[in-house]
Each structure stands twice: as structure tokens, then as C-alpha cells.
Coordinates of C-alpha atoms and ligand atoms in Angstrom, one line a residue:
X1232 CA 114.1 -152.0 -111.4
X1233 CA 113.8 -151.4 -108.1
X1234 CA 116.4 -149.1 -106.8
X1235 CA 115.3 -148.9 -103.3
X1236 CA 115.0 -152.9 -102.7
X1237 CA 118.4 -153.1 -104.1
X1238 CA 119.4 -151.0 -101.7
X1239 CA 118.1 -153.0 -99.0
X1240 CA 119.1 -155.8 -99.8
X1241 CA 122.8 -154.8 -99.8
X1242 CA 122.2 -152.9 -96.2
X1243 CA 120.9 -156.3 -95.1
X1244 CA 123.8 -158.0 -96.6
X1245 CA 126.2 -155.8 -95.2
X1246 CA 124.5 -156.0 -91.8
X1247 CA 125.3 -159.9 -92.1
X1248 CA 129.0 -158.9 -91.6
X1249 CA 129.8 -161.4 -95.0
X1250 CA 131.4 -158.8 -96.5
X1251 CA 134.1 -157.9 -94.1
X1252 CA 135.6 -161.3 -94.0
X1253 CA 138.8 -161.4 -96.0
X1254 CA 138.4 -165.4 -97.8
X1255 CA 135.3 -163.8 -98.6
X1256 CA 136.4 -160.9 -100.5
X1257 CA 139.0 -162.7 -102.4
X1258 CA 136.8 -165.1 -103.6
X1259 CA 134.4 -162.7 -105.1
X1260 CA 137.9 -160.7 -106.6
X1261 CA 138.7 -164.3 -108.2
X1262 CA 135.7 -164.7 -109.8
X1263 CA 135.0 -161.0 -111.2
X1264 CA 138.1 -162.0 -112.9
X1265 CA 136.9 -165.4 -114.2
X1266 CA 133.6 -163.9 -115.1
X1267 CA 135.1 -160.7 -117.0
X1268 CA 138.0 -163.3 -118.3
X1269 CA 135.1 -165.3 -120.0
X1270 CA 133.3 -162.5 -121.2
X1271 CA 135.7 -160.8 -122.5
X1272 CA 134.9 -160.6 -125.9
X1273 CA 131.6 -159.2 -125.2
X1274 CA 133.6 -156.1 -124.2
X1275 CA 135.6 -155.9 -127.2
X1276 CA 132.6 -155.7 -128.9
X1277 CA 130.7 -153.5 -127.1
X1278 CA 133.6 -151.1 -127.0
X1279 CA 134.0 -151.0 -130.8
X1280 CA 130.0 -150.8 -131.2
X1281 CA 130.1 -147.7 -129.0
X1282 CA 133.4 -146.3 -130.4
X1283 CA 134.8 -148.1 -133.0
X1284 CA 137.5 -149.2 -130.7
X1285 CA 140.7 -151.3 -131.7
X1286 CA 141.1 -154.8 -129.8
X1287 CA 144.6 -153.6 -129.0
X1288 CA 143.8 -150.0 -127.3
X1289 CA 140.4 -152.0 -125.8
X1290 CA 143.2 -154.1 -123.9
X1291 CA 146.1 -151.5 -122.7
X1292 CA 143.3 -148.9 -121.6
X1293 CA 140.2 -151.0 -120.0
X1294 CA 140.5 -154.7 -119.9
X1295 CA 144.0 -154.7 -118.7
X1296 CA 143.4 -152.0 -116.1
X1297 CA 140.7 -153.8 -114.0
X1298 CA 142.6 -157.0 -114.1
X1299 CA 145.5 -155.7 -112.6
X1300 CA 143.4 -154.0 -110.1
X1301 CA 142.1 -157.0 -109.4
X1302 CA 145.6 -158.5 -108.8
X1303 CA 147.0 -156.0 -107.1
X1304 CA 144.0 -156.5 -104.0
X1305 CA 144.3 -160.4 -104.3
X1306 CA 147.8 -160.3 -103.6
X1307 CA 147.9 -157.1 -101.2
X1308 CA 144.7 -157.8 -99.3
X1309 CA 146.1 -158.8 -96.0
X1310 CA 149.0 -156.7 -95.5
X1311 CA 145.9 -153.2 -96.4
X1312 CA 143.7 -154.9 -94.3
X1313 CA 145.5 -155.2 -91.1
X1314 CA 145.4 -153.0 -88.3
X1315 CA 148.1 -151.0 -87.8
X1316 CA 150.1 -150.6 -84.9
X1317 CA 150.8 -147.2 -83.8
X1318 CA 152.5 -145.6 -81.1
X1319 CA 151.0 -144.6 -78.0
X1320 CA 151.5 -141.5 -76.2
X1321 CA 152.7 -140.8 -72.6
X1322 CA 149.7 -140.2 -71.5
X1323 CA 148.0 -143.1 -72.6
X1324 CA 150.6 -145.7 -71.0
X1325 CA 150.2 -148.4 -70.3
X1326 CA 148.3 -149.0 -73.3
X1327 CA 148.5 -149.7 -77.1
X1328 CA 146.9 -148.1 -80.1
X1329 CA 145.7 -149.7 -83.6
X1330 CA 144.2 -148.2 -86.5
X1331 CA 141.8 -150.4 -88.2
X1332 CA 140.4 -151.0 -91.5
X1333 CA 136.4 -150.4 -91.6
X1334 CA 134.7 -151.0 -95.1
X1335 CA 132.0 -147.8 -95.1
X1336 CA 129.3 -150.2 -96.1
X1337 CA 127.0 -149.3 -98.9
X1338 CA 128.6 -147.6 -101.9
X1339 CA 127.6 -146.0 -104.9
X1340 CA 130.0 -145.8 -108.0
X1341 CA 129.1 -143.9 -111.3
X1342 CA 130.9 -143.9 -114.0
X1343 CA 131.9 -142.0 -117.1
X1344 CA 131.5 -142.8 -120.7
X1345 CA 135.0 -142.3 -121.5
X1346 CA 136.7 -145.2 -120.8
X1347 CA 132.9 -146.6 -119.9
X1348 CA 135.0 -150.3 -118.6
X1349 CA 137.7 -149.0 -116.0
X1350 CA 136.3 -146.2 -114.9
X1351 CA 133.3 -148.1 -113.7
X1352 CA 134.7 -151.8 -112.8
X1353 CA 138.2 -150.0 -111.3
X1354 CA 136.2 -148.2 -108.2
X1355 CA 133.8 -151.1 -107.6
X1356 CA 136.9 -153.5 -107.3
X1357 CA 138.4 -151.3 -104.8
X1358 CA 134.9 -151.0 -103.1
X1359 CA 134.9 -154.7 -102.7
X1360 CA 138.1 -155.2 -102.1
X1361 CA 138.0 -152.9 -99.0
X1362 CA 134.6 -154.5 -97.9
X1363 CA 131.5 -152.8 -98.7
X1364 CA 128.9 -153.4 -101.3
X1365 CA 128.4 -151.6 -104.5
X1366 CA 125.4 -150.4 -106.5
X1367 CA 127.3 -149.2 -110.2
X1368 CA 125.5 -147.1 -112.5
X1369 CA 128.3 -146.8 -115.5
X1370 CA 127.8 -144.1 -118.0
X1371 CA 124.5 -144.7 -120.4
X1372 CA 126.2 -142.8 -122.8
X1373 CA 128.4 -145.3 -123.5
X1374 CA 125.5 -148.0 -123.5
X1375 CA 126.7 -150.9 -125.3
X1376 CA 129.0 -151.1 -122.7
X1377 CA 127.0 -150.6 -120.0
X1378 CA 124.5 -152.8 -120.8
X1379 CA 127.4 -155.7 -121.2
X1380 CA 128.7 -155.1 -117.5
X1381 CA 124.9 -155.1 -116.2
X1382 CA 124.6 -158.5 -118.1
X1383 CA 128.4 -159.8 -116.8
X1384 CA 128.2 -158.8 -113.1
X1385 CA 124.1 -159.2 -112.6
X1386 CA 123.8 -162.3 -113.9
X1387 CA 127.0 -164.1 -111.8
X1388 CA 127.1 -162.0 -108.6
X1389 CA 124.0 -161.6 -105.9
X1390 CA 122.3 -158.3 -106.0
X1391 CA 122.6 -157.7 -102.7
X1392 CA 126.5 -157.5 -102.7
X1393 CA 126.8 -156.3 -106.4
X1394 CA 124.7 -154.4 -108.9
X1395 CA 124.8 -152.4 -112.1
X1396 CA 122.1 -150.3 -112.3
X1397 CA 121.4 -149.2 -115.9
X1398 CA 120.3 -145.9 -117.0
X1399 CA 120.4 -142.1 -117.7
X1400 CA 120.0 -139.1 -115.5
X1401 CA 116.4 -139.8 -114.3
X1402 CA 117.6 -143.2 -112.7
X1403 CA 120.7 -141.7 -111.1
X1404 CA 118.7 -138.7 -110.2
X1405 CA 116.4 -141.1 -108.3
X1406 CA 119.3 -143.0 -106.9
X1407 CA 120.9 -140.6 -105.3
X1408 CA 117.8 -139.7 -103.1
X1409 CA 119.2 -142.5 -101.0
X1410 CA 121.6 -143.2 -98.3
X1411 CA 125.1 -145.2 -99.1
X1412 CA 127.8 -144.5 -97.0
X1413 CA 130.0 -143.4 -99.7
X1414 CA 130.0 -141.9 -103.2
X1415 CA 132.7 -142.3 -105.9
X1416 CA 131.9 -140.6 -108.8
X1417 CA 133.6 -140.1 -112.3
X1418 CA 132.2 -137.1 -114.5
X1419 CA 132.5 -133.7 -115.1
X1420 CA 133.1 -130.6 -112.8
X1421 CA 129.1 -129.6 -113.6
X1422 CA 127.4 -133.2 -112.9
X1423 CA 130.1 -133.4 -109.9
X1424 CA 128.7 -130.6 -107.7
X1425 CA 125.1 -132.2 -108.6
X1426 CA 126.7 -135.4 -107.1
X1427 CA 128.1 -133.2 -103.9
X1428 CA 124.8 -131.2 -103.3
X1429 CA 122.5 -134.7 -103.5
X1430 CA 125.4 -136.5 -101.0
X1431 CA 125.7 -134.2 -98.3
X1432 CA 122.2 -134.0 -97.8
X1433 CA 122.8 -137.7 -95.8
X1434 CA 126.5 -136.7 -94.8
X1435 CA 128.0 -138.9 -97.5
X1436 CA 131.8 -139.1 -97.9
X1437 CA 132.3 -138.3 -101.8
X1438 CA 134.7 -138.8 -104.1
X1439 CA 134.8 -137.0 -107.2
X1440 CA 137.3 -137.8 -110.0
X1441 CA 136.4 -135.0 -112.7
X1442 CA 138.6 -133.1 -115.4
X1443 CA 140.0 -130.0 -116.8
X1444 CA 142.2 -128.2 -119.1
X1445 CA 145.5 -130.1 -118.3
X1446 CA 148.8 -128.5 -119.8
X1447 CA 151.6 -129.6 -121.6
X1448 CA 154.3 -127.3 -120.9
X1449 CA 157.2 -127.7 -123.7
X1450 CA 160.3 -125.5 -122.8
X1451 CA 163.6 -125.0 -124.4
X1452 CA 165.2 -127.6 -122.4
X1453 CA 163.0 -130.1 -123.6
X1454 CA 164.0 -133.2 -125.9
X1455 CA 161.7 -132.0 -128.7
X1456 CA 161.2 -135.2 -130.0
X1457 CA 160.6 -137.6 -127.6
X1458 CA 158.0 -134.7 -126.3
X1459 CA 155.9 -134.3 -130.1
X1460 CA 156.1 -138.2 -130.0
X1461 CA 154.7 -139.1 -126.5
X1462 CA 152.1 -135.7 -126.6
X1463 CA 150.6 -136.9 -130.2
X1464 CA 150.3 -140.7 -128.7
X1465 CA 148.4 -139.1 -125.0
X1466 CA 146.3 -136.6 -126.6
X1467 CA 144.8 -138.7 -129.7
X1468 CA 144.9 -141.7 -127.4
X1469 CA 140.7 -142.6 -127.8
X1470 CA 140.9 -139.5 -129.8
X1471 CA 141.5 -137.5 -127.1
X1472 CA 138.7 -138.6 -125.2
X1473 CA 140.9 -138.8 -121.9
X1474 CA 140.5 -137.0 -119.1
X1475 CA 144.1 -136.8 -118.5
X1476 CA 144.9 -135.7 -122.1
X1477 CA 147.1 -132.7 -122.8
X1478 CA 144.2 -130.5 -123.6
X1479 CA 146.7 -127.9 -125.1
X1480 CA 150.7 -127.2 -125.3
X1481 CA 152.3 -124.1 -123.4
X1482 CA 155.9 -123.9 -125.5
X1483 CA 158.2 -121.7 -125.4
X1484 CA 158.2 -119.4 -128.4
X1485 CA 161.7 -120.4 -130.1
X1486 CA 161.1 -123.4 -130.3
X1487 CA 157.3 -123.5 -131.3
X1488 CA 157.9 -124.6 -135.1
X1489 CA 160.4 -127.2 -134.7
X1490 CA 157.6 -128.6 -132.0
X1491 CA 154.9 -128.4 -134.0
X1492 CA 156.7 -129.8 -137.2
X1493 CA 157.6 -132.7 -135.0
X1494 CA 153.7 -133.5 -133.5
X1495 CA 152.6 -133.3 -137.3
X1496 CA 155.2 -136.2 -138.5
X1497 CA 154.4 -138.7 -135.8
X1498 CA 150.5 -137.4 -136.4
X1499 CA 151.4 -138.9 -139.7
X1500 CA 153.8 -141.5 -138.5
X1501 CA 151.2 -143.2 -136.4
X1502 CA 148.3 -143.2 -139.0
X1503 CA 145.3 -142.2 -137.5
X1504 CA 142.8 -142.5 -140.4
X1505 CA 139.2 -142.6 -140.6
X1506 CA 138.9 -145.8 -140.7
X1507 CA 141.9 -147.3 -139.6
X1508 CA 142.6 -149.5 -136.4
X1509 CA 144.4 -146.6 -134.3
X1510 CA 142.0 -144.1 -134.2
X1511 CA 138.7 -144.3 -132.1
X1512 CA 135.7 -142.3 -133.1
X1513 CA 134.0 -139.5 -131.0
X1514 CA 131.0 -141.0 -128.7
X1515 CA 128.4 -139.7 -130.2
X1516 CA 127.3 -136.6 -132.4
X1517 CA 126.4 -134.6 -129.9
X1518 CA 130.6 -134.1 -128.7
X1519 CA 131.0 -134.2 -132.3
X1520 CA 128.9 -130.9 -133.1
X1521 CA 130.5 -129.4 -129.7
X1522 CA 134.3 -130.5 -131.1
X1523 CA 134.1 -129.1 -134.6
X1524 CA 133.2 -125.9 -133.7
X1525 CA 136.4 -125.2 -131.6
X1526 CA 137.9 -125.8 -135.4
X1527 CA 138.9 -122.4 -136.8
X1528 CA 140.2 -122.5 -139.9
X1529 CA 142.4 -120.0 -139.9
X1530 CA 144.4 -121.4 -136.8
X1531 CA 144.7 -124.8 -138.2
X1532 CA 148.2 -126.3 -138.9
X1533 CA 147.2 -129.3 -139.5
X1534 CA 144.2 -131.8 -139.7
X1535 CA 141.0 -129.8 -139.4
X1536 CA 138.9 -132.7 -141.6
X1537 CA 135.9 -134.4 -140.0
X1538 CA 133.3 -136.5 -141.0
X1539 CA 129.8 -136.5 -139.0
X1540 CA 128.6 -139.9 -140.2
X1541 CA 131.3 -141.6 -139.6
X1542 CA 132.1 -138.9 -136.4
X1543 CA 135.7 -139.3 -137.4
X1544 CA 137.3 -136.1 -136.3
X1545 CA 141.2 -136.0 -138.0
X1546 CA 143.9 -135.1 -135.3
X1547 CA 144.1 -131.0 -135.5
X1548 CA 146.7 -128.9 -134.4
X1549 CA 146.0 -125.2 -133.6
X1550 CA 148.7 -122.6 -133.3
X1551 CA 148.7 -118.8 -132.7
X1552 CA 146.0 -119.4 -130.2
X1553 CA 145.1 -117.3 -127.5
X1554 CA 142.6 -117.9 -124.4
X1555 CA 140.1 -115.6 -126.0
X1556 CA 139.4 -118.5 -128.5
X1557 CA 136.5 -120.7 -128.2
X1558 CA 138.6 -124.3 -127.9
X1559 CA 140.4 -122.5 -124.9
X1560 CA 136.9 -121.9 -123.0
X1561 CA 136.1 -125.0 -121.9
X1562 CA 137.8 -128.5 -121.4
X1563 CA 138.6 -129.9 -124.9
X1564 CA 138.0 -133.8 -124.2
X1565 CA 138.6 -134.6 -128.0
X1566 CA 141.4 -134.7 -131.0
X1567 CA 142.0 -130.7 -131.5
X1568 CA 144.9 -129.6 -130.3
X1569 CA 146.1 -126.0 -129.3
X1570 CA 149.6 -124.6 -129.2
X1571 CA 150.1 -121.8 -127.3
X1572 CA 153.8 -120.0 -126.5
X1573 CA 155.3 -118.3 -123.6
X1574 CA 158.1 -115.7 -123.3
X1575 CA 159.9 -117.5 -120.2
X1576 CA 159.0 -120.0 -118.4
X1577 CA 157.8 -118.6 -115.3
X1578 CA 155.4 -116.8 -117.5
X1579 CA 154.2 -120.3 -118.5
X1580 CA 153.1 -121.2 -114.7
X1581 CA 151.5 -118.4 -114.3
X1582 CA 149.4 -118.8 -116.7
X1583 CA 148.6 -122.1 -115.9
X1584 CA 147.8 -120.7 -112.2
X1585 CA 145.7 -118.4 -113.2
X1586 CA 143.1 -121.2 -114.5
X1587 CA 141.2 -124.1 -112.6
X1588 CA 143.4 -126.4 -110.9
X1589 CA 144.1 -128.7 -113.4
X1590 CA 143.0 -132.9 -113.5
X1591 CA 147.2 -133.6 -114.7
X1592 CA 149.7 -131.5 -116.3
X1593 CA 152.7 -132.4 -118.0
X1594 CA 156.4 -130.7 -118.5
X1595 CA 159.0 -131.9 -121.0
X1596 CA 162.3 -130.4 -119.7
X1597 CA 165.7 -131.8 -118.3
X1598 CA 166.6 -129.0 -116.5
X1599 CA 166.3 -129.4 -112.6
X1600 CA 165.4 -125.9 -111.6
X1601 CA 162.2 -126.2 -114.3
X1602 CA 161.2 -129.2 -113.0
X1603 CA 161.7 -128.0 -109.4
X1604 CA 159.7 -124.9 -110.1
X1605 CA 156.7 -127.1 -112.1
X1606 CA 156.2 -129.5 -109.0
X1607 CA 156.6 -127.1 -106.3
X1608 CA 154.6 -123.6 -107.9
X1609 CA 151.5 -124.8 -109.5
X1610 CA 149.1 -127.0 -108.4
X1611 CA 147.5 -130.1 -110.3
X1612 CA 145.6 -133.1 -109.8
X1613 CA 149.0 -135.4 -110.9
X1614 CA 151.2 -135.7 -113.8
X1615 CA 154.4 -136.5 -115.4
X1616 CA 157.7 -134.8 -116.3
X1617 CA 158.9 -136.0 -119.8
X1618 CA 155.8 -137.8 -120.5
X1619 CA 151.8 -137.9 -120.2
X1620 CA 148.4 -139.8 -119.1
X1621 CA 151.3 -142.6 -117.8
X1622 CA 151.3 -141.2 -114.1
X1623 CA 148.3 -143.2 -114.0
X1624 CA 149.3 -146.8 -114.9
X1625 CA 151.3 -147.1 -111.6
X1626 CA 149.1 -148.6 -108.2
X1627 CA 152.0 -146.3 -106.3
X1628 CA 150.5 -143.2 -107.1
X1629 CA 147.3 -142.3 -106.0
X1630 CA 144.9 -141.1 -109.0
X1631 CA 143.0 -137.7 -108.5
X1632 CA 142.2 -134.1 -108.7
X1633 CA 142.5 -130.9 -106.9
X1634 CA 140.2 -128.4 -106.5
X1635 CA 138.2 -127.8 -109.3
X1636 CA 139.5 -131.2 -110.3
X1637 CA 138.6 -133.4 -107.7
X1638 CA 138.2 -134.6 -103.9
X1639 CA 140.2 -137.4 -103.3
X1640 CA 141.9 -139.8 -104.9
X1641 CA 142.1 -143.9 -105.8
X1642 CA 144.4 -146.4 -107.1
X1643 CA 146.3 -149.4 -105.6
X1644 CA 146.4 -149.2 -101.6
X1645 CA 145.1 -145.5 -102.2
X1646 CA 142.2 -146.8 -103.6
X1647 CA 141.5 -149.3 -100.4
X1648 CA 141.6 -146.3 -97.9
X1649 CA 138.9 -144.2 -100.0
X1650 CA 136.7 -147.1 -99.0
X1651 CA 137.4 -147.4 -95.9
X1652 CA 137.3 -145.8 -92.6
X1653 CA 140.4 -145.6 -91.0
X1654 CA 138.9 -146.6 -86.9
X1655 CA 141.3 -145.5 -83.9
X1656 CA 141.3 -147.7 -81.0
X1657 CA 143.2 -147.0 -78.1
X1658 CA 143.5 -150.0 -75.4
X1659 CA 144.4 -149.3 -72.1
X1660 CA 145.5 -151.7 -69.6
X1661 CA 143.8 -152.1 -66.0
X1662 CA 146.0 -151.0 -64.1
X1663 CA 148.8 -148.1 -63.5
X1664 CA 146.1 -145.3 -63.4
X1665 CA 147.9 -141.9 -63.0
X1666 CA 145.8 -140.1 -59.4
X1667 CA 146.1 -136.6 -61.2
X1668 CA 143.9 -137.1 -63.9
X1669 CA 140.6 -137.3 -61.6
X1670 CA 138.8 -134.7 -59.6
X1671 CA 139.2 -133.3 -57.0
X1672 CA 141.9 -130.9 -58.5
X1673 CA 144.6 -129.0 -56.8
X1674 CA 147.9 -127.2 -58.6
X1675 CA 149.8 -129.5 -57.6
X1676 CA 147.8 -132.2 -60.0
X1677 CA 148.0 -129.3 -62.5
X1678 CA 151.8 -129.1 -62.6
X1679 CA 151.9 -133.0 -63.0
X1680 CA 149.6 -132.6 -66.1
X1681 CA 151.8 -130.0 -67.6
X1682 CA 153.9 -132.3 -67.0
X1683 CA 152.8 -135.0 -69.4
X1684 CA 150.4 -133.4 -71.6
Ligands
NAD519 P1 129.2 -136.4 -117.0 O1 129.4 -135.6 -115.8 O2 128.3 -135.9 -118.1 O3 128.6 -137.9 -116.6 C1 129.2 -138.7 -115.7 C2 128.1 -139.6 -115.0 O4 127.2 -138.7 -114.4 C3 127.3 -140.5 -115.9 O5 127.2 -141.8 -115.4 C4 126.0 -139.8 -116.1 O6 124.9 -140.7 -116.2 C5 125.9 -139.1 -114.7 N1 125.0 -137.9 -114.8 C6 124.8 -137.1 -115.9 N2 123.9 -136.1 -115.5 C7 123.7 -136.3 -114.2 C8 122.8 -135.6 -113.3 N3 122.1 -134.5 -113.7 N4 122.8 -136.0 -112.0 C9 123.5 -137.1 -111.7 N5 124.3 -137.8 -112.5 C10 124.3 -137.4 -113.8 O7 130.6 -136.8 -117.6 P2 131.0 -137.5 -118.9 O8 130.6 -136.7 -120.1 O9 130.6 -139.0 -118.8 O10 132.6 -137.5 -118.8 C11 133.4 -136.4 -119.2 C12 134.0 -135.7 -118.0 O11 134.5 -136.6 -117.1 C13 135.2 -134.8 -118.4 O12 135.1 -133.6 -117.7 C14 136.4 -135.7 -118.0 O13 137.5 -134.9 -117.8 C15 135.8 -136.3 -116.8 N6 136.5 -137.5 -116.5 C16 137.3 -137.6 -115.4 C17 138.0 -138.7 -115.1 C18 138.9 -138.9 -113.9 O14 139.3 -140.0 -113.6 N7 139.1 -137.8 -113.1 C19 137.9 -139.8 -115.9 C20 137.1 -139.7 -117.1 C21 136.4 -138.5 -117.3

């Protein structure tokens, strides 16, 4: 495949000004929906080939996501791309100022193998939506999937507005030699600075959605139930193959053992067997030999069983673990576990300041001055107070990291503005030109423009 043609072709395309014309746009959102409707069992299949997915979690975490998406644009489209009004300054009168909606053109999404459907199709739909075209390379990792999505979207939409580009790291490595006008990228923190180095070589706006070590801090205010409940569903969720996952507990010491007791009976509640509908399989054995050997033995309270053929890793819970331990090193991004305590709670932020800037972090609490102290003192990509991994279902919040986490964000009308450029345009009328502002000056035009500036 040539890369470079594509490429042209969609600079061409763009050129034609198609793209920017709204009827347009929501035709093409209509019929990714009819085509991905129609093909929707492709998907479920591909899913479960690559991870021995359920139909039901295949729905709530990819399908469902891109066709809201999808909805939310067809039905919001006007109102995020209208030019805004704004007001115009003193200076400027008689005049009137807009801000205007640009698409950035060409854009290039890649995607992670994680949730290898949303995390692709979600971007390019807010790519579209705002205007531009889109060159996706999902994950290859994942390449059931990806392959699907190159067959659903290539064979129904023109390359030159849409394509999925299949392959690994030489293809991508050869892509991003080019020009777009924007990357959004998925990954990890590593791969993400690649992704950086290789755009601002042409000056391209990036977006990089990457992960981290994101806390769940337990404290003795917390409803201890509702917390083990909602933490064992978020964190063995694709079996903790979430980049918003817990990736470990921070609890407050008294209450440690009545916590952990609780995670193992939903653990147990919810049934998360080897073979069994609810529980995905690790991607490939590659994470699998990187998850077991955060496994030690002697920390384990619960779970600890794998299996490499069928890469079923049971859901483990670690206690007594420190950040001198090896599952504490690096971002866990599987179904292990760690329960670390605090003293007091202030304690517990400042440990969690002390590390990377987390993707999300989570605090089960009802007291105000906790939760006060956990949104105002530490600093995170997003989260959720009294639950997990939900902050991300709702269009209203934009979706993204901070620092070592992330540059910018997307989602819902959040989404449409990392797309596009925001244009200012001032429009002045013809007439009620103020003398001082032209040479030749004096101080008496000075004290005028102190006057209004
Ligand atoms: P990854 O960084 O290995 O791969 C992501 C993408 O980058 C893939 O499409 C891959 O083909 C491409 N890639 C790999 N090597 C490359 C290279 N040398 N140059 C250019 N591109 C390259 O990440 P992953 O393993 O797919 O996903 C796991 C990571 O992603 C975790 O850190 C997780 O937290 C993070 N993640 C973040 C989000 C989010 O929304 N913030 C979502 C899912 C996953």
C-alpha cells in the first residue's frame, strides 16, 4: 500500500473543500453507522478471536461507544460547528468578532490494542465530524480487529476521505515521515514521545492519550462495599486491560482487611473463570510473560493461577506491597491487583504526588473535606469519586491525561475542538475610524490611547 498516494489523495480531497460542508459530513456519520451496524458481527468475532471477548462486554465497551459518538455529532453538528459570537472590545468598535470552526485537514489517528474498536473508530469519528480526513492505523496487535475495520471502512468509504492503514511499527514508522495537520494518538508513554519527536518535525498539533499507574484511594470514610464491588468490576473489566483501570488500591490501614475480604467475595461473586463469559484473556503471551512475573507468591491473597495456553490470568490481589516491588515499577495494564495502606490520608496524596501524573484516579469517601483535598491537591488525567473507569462514558467530560499522561483531551464537543482550529475573525465596519491611532503622533494622541487600550 501506498501510504504516500493515500496521502495525496486526501490533501487533494480536502483541497476540494467537500469535507467542510456540514450535509456532507452527516451523511458520511450516517453511513459509518449503517456500515459498522451491518458488520457488526464481524466485530464480535474478531474481538473474541483476538481476546476471547464476551458479546455482552464487546457491546458496553466498543460497539456501543462509537455509536453514540456517532449520535452525539449527528445530532450536535450544527450548534459545534457555528461560529461563535464574541464580544468585541473598545478598541475595535465599530466592529464584531466570531470565532470559527476550521477542520485542520489531514489527520492521522492510531490506535491501541486495548480496546482495538473505540479507541480507533472514536477519534476518526470526531475527525470527520469536525471536517478533516483521516488516515487510521489501529493497533496490529490486536489484528483480527484491525484487519475487520480495514475491510468495513475501505471497502464502503473513498480512500481519499477515509483509510485504515494496516500494519506494525515499520508501516507507522514510515507514515509518520509525512505531513497531516494533526496527530491523535493512543499508546503508551514510550511509543508517545516517538509519536511527538516524528510530529514536530512538520509542526504537527499532537494529541496523545497514554496511561499510567492510576490510584484507587480507599479511606475510612468510604462505603467499603459499594468501593470492593465497583473496583473488582473496573480493574478486571477486559482483565484489566484498561487504561483507566485502578492499577493498585491506596487504603487506609484499619480498614485494609475488611476491604480486601470484600474485593475477594465479589472476585468470586462475579465468576471470572478461565473459561467463562466474563473474563477476557490477556492479548497475547508476550503481556502474559510480562504479567506473571509481577506475581509474587508470597504477597498473594488471593488468585495468583494462570494458564499460558489458554493466557487466562485469575484475578490476583496483592497485599503488604511496597513501591520497591516489581508490579509497582511500571504500569500494570492487567488482572493483578496491589493493596497498599496509608497512615492518614494526606499521607495517601502524597504519595500519589510523588509518582507520574496519573491517566485517572479514583477516591471512595463521603467525607467533603477528602474529597475536596483529592480534586484540589493532586493532579490526574480525570476520574471519579465513589466509582471508576465511568468518568469516561459521559460526552460532558473531556477524556485525557496530564503530563506524563497525556496532551489534550477528546470526547463529545471536546473531541470536535481537538480537530479543529478555533479561527478569530474580527470585522470592522468602514467607518468611525478613531484619528489617534495613526501617525504622526503627539502626547496628546498618547493620552487618548491610554485612554482606551
Ligand atoms: P503502544 O504504545 O505499544 O502502541 C500504540 C500504537 O503505537 C499501536 O498502533 C502501535 O502500532 C504503534 N506503535 C508501536 N511502536 C511504535 C513505534 N516505534 N513508532 C510508532 N508507532 C508505534 O501501546 P499499546 O500497547 O497498544 O497500549 C497500551 C498503552 O496504551 C498503555 O500504556 C495504556 O495505558 C495506554 N492506553 C491509553 C489510553 C487512553 O485513552 N489514554 C487508552 C488505551 C491504552
Amino acid at each position: 500500500m501506498n501510504f504516500q498516494e493515500i496521502l495525496a489523495q486526501q490533501k487533494e480531497f480536502f483541497a476540494s473543500q467537500k469535507t467542510k460542508n456540514l450535509k456532507f459530513r452527516k451523511r458520511q456519520l450516517e453511513k459509518l453507522k449503517e456500515v459498522l451496524t451491518k458488520n457488526e458481527e464481524l466485530l464480535y468475532d474478531a474481538i473474541d478471536k483476538d481476546f476471547g471477548k464476551s458479546r455482552f462486554d464487546t457491546f458496553t465497551t466498543e460497539i456501543s461507544f462509537v455509536l453514540n459518538d456517532i449520535d452525539y455529532y449527528l445530532k450536535n453538528l450544527n450548534t459545534l460547528a457555528k461560529p461563535k459570537r464574541v464580544s468585541t472590545n473598545l478598541a475595535n468598535l465599530p466592529g464584531s468578532s466570531k470565532i470559527y470552526q476550521e477542520p485542520l485537514g489531514n489527520t492521522l489517528v492510531i490506535g491501541a490494542w486495548n480496546y482495538p474498536y473505540q479507541l480507533s473508530l472514536s477519534p476518526m469519528v470526531a475527525a470527520i465530524s469536525a471536517g478533516n480526513t483521516c488516515i487510521l492505523k489501529p493497533s496490529e496487535i490486536a489484528e483480527n480487529t484491525m484487519k475487520v475495520m480495514a475491510k468495513i471502512i475501505n471497502e464502503n468509504f473513498p480512500a481519499e476521505y477515509i483509510f485504515v492503514a494496516e500494519g506494525g511499527v515499520e508501516e507507522i514508522t514510515e507514515i509518520l515521515k509525512m505531513k497531516f495537520d494533526k496527530i491523535f494518538f493512543t499508546g503508551s508513554p514510550k511509543v508517545g514521545r516517538i509519536v511527538y519527536e516524528a510530529a514536530a518535525k512538520n509542526l504537527t498539533p499532537v494529541t496523545l492519550e497514554l496511561g499510567g499507574k492510576s490510584p484507587a484511594i480507599v479511606t475510612l470514610n468510604a462505603n467499603i462495599e459499594v468501593a470492593a464491588k465497583r473496583i473488582v468490576w473496573g480493574k478486571f473489566l477486559n482483565a484489566g486491560q484498561t487504561c483507566v483501570a485502578p492499577d493498585y488500591i491506596l487504603v487506609d490501614e484499619r480498614i485494609k482487611d475488611t476491604l480486601i475480604d470484600s474485593l475477594k467475595s465479589n472476585i468470586n461473586k462475579f465468576g471470572y473463570k478461565p473459561d467463562s463469559q466474563e473474563y477476557t484473556r490477556i492479548i497475547n503471551d508476550r503481556n502474559f510473560d510480562r504479567l506473571v512475573q509481577f506475581i509474587d507468591r508470597e504477597k498473594v491473597f488471593f488468585g495468583g493461577n494462570f494458564d499460558r495456553e489458554k493466557r487466562y490470568i485469575e484475578p490476583t490481589i496483592m497485599h503488604n506491597v511496597t513501591w520497591n516491588d516489581a508490579v509497582m515499577q511500571e504500569e500494570i495494564f492487567g488482572p493483578i491487583l496491589p493493596v497498599l495502606t496509608y497512615k492518614n490520608f494526606n499521607e495517601a496524596l502524597q504519595t500519589v504526588s510523588e509518582h507520574e501524573k496519573p491517566l485517572a484516579a479514583y477516591l471512595f469517601s463521603t467525607n467533603s473535606d477528602e474529597k475536596k483535598s483529592f480534586t484540589e491537591k493532586i493532579s490526574f488525567g480525570g476520574g471519579c469519586i465513589n466509582d471508576v473507569v465511568m468518568h469516561l462514558s459521559n460526552d460532558h467530560l473531556p477524556f485525557g491525561g496530564v503530563g506524563n499522561s497525556g496532551i489534550g483531551s477528546y470526547h463529545g464537543k471536546t473531541g470536535f475542538d481537538t480537530f479543529s482550529h478555533q479561527k478569530s475573525v474580527l470585522e470592522k465596519a468602514n467607518w468611525g475610524e478613531p484619528y489617534f491611532k495613526y501617525p504622526p503622533y503627539s502626547e496628546k494622541k498618547l493620552r487618548w490611547i491610554k485612554k482606551v487600550i
